[in-house]
PDB file of C-alpha atoms in Angstrom:
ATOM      1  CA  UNK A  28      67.905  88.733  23.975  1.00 89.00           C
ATOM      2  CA  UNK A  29      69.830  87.405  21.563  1.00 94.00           C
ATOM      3  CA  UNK A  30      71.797  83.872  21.963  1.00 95.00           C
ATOM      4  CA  UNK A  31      74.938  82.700  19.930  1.00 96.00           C
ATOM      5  CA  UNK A  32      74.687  78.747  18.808  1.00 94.00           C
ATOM      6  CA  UNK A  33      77.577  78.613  19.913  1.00 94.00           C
ATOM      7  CA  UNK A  34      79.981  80.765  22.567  1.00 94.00           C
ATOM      8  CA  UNK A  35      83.887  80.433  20.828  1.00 96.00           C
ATOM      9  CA  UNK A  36      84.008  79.970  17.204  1.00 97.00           C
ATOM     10  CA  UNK A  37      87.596  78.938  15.941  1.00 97.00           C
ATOM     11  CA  UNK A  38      87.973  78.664  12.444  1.00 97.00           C
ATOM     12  CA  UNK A  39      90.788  78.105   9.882  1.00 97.00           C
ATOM     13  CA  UNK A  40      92.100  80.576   6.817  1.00 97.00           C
ATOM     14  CA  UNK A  41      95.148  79.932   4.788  1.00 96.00           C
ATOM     15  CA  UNK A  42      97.712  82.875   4.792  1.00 94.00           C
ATOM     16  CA  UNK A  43      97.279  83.314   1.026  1.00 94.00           C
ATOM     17  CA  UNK A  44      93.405  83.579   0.958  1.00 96.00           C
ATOM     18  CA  UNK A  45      92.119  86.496  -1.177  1.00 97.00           C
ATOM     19  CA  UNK A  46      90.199  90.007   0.565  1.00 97.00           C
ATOM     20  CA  UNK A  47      86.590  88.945   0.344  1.00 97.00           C
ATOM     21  CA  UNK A  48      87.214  85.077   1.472  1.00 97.00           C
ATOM     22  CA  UNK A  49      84.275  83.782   3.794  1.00 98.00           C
ATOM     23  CA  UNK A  50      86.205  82.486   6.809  1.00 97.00           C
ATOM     24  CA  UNK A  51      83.216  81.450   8.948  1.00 97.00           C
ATOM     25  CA  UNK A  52      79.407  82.123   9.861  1.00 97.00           C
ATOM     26  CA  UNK A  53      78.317  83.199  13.115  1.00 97.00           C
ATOM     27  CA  UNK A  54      74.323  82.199  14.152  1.00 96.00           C
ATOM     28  CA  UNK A  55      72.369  83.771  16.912  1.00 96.00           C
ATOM     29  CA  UNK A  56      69.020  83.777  17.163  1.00 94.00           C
ATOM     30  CA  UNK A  57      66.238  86.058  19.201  1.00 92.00           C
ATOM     31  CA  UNK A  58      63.042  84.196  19.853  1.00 90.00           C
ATOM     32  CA  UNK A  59      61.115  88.073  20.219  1.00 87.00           C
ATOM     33  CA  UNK A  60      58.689  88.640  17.802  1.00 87.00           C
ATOM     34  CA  UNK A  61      59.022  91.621  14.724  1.00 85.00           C
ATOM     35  CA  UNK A  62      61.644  93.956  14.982  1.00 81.00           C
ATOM     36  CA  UNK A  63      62.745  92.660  18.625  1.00 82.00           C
ATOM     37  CA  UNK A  64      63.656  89.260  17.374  1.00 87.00           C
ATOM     38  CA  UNK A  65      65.970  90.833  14.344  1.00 92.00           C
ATOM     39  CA  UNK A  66      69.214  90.022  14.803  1.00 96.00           C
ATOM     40  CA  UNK A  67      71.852  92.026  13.709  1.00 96.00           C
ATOM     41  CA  UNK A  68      75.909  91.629  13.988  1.00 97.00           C
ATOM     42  CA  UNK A  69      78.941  93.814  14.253  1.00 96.00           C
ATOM     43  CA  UNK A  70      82.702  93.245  15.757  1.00 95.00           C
ATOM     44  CA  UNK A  71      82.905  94.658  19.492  1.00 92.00           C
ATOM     45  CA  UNK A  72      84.521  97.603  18.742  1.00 84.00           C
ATOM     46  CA  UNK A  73      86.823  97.075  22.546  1.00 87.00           C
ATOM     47  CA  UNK A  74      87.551  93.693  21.825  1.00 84.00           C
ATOM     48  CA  UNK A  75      87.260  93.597  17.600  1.00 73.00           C
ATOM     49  CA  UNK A  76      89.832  93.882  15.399  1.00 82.00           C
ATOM     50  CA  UNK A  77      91.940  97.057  15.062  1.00 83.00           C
ATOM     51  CA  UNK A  78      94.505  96.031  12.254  1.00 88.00           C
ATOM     52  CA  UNK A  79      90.830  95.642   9.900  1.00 91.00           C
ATOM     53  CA  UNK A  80      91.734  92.210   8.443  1.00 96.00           C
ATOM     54  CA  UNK A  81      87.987  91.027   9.171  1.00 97.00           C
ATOM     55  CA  UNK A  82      84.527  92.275   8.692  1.00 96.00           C
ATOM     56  CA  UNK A  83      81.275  90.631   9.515  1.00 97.00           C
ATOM     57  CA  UNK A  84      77.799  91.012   7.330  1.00 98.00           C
ATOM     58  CA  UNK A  85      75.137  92.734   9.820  1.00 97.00           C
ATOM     59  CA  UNK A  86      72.767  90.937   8.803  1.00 96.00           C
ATOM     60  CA  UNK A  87      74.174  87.115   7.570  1.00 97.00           C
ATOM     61  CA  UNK A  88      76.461  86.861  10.117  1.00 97.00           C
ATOM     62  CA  UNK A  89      79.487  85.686   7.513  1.00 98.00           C
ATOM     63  CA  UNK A  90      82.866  86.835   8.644  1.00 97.00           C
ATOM     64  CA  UNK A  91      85.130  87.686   5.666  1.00 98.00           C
ATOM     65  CA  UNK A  92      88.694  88.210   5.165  1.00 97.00           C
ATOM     66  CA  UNK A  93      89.146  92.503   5.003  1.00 96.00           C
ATOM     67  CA  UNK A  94      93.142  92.183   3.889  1.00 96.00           C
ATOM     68  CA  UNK A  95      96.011  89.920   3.476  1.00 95.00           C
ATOM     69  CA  UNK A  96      97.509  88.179   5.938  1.00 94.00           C
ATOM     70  CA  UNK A  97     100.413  86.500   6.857  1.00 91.00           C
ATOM     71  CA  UNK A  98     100.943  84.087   9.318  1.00 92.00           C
ATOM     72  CA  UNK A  99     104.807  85.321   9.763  1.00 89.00           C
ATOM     73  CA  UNK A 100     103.677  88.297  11.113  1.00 91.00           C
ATOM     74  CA  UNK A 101     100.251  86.941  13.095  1.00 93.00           C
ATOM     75  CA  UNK A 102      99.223  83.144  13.348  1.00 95.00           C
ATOM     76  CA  UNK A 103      96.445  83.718  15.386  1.00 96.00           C
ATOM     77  CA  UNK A 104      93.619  87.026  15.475  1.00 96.00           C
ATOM     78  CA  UNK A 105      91.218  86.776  18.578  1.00 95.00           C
ATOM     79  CA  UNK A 106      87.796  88.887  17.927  1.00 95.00           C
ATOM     80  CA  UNK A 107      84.564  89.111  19.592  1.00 96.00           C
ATOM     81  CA  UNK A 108      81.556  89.496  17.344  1.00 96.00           C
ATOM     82  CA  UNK A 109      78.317  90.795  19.118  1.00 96.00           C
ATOM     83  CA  UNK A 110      74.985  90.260  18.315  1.00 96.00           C
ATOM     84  CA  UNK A 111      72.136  92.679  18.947  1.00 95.00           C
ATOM     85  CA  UNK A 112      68.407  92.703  18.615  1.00 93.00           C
ATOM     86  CA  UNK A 113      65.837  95.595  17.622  1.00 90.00           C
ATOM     87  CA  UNK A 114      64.659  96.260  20.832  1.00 87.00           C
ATOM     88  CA  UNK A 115      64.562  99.974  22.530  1.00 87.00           C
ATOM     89  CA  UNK A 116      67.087  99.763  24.055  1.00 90.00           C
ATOM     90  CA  UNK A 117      68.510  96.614  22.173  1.00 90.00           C
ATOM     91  CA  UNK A 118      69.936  93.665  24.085  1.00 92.00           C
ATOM     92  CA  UNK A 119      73.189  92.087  22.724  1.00 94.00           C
ATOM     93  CA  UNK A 120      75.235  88.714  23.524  1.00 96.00           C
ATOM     94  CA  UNK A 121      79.008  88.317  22.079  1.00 96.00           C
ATOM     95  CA  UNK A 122      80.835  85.156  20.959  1.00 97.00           C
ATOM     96  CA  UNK A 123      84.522  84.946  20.515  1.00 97.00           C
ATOM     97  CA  UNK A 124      86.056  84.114  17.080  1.00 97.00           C
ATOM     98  CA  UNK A 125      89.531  82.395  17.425  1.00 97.00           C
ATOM     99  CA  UNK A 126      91.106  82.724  13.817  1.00 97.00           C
ATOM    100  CA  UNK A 127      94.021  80.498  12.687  1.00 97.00           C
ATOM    101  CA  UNK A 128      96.163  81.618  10.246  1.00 96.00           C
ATOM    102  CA  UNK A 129      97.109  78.443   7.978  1.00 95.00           C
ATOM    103  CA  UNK A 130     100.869  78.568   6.730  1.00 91.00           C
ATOM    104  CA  UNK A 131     101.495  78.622   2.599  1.00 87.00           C
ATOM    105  CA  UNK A 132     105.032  78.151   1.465  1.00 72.00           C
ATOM    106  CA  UNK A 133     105.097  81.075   0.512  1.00 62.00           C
ATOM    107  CA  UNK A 134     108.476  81.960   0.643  1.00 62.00           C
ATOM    108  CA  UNK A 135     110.972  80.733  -2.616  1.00 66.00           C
ATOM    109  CA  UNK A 136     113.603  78.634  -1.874  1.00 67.00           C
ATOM    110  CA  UNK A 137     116.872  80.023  -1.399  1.00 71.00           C
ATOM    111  CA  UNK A 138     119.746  77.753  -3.494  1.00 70.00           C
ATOM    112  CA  UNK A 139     123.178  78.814  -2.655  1.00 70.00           C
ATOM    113  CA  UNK A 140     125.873  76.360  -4.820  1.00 64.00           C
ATOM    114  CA  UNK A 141     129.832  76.716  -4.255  1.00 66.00           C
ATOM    115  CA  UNK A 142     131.893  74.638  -6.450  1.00 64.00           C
ATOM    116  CA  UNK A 143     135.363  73.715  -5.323  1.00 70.00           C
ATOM    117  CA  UNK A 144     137.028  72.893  -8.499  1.00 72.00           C
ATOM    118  CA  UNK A 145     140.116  74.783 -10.613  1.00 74.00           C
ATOM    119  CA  UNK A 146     137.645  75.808 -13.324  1.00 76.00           C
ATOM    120  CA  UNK A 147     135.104  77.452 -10.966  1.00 70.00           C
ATOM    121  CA  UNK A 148     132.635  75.246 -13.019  1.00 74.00           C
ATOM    122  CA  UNK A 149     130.419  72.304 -11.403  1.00 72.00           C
ATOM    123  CA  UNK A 150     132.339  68.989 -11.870  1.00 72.00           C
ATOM    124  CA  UNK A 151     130.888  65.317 -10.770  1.00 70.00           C
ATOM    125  CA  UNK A 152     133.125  62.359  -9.442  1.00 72.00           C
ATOM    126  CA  UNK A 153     132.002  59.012 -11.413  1.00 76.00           C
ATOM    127  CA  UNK A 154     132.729  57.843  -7.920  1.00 77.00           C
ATOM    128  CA  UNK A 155     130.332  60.551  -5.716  1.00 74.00           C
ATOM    129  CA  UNK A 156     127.747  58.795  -4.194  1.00 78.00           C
ATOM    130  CA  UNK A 157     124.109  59.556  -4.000  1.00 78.00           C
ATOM    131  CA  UNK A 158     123.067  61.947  -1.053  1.00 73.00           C
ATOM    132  CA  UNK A 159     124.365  65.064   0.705  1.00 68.00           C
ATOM    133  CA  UNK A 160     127.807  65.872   1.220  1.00 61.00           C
ATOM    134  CA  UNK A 161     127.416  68.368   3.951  1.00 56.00           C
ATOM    135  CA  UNK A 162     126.076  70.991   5.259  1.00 54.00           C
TER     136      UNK A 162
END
């Protein structure tokens, strides 16, 4: 039977990481000999990931970004990856993957001016002082 190093991955992506980004590696091992000890990986399709932002290699274990993401919209993606040996039938252990979403300013700043002179144009006091006047 197969055994996960470890039983809860958690790892860490940033919101603006490309399709195709490695976001962590998942190891089990199977001490069974030949095709009994192969391991091979795939998300549990009950407990996986129905919006398809992750994949994970069958055979290396690598989970990869699928699509973008944005943490606006999601800052956190639970999935549980299973792990399953060659055996008839084959035996299979699962680890949970915790995946936070790592916030990019993203978002361009907004500058809204208003200028409260006669001429509608931006005019400075040579007695202002340094600093904000308000809100």
């Amino acid at each position: 039977m197969p055994r996960f190093a470890q039983r809860e991955y958690r790892a860490h992506v940033r919101e603006d990481a490309p399709p195709g980004t490695a976001v962590c590696r998942l190891q089990a091992a199977d001490p069974d000999l030949g095709a009994n000890g192969e391991v091979r990986y795939a998300l549990d399709p009950r407990h996986g990931d129905p919006e398809g932002y992750f994949a994970v290699d069958e055979r290396t274990g690598v989970l990869r970004l699928q699509r973008p993401l944005d943490r606006e919209a999601r800052a956190l993606h639970h999935l549980v990856v299973q792990a399953r040996d060659g055996g008839t039938p084959p035996e299979a252990a699962s680890a949970l993957v915790s995946v936070v979403v790592l916030d990019v300013n993203d978002n361009a700043p907004a500058i809204r001016l208003l200028f409260l002179t006669e001429t509608g144009r931006p005019q400075l006091s040579e007695g202002a002082r340094p600093g904000p006047t308000g809100p």
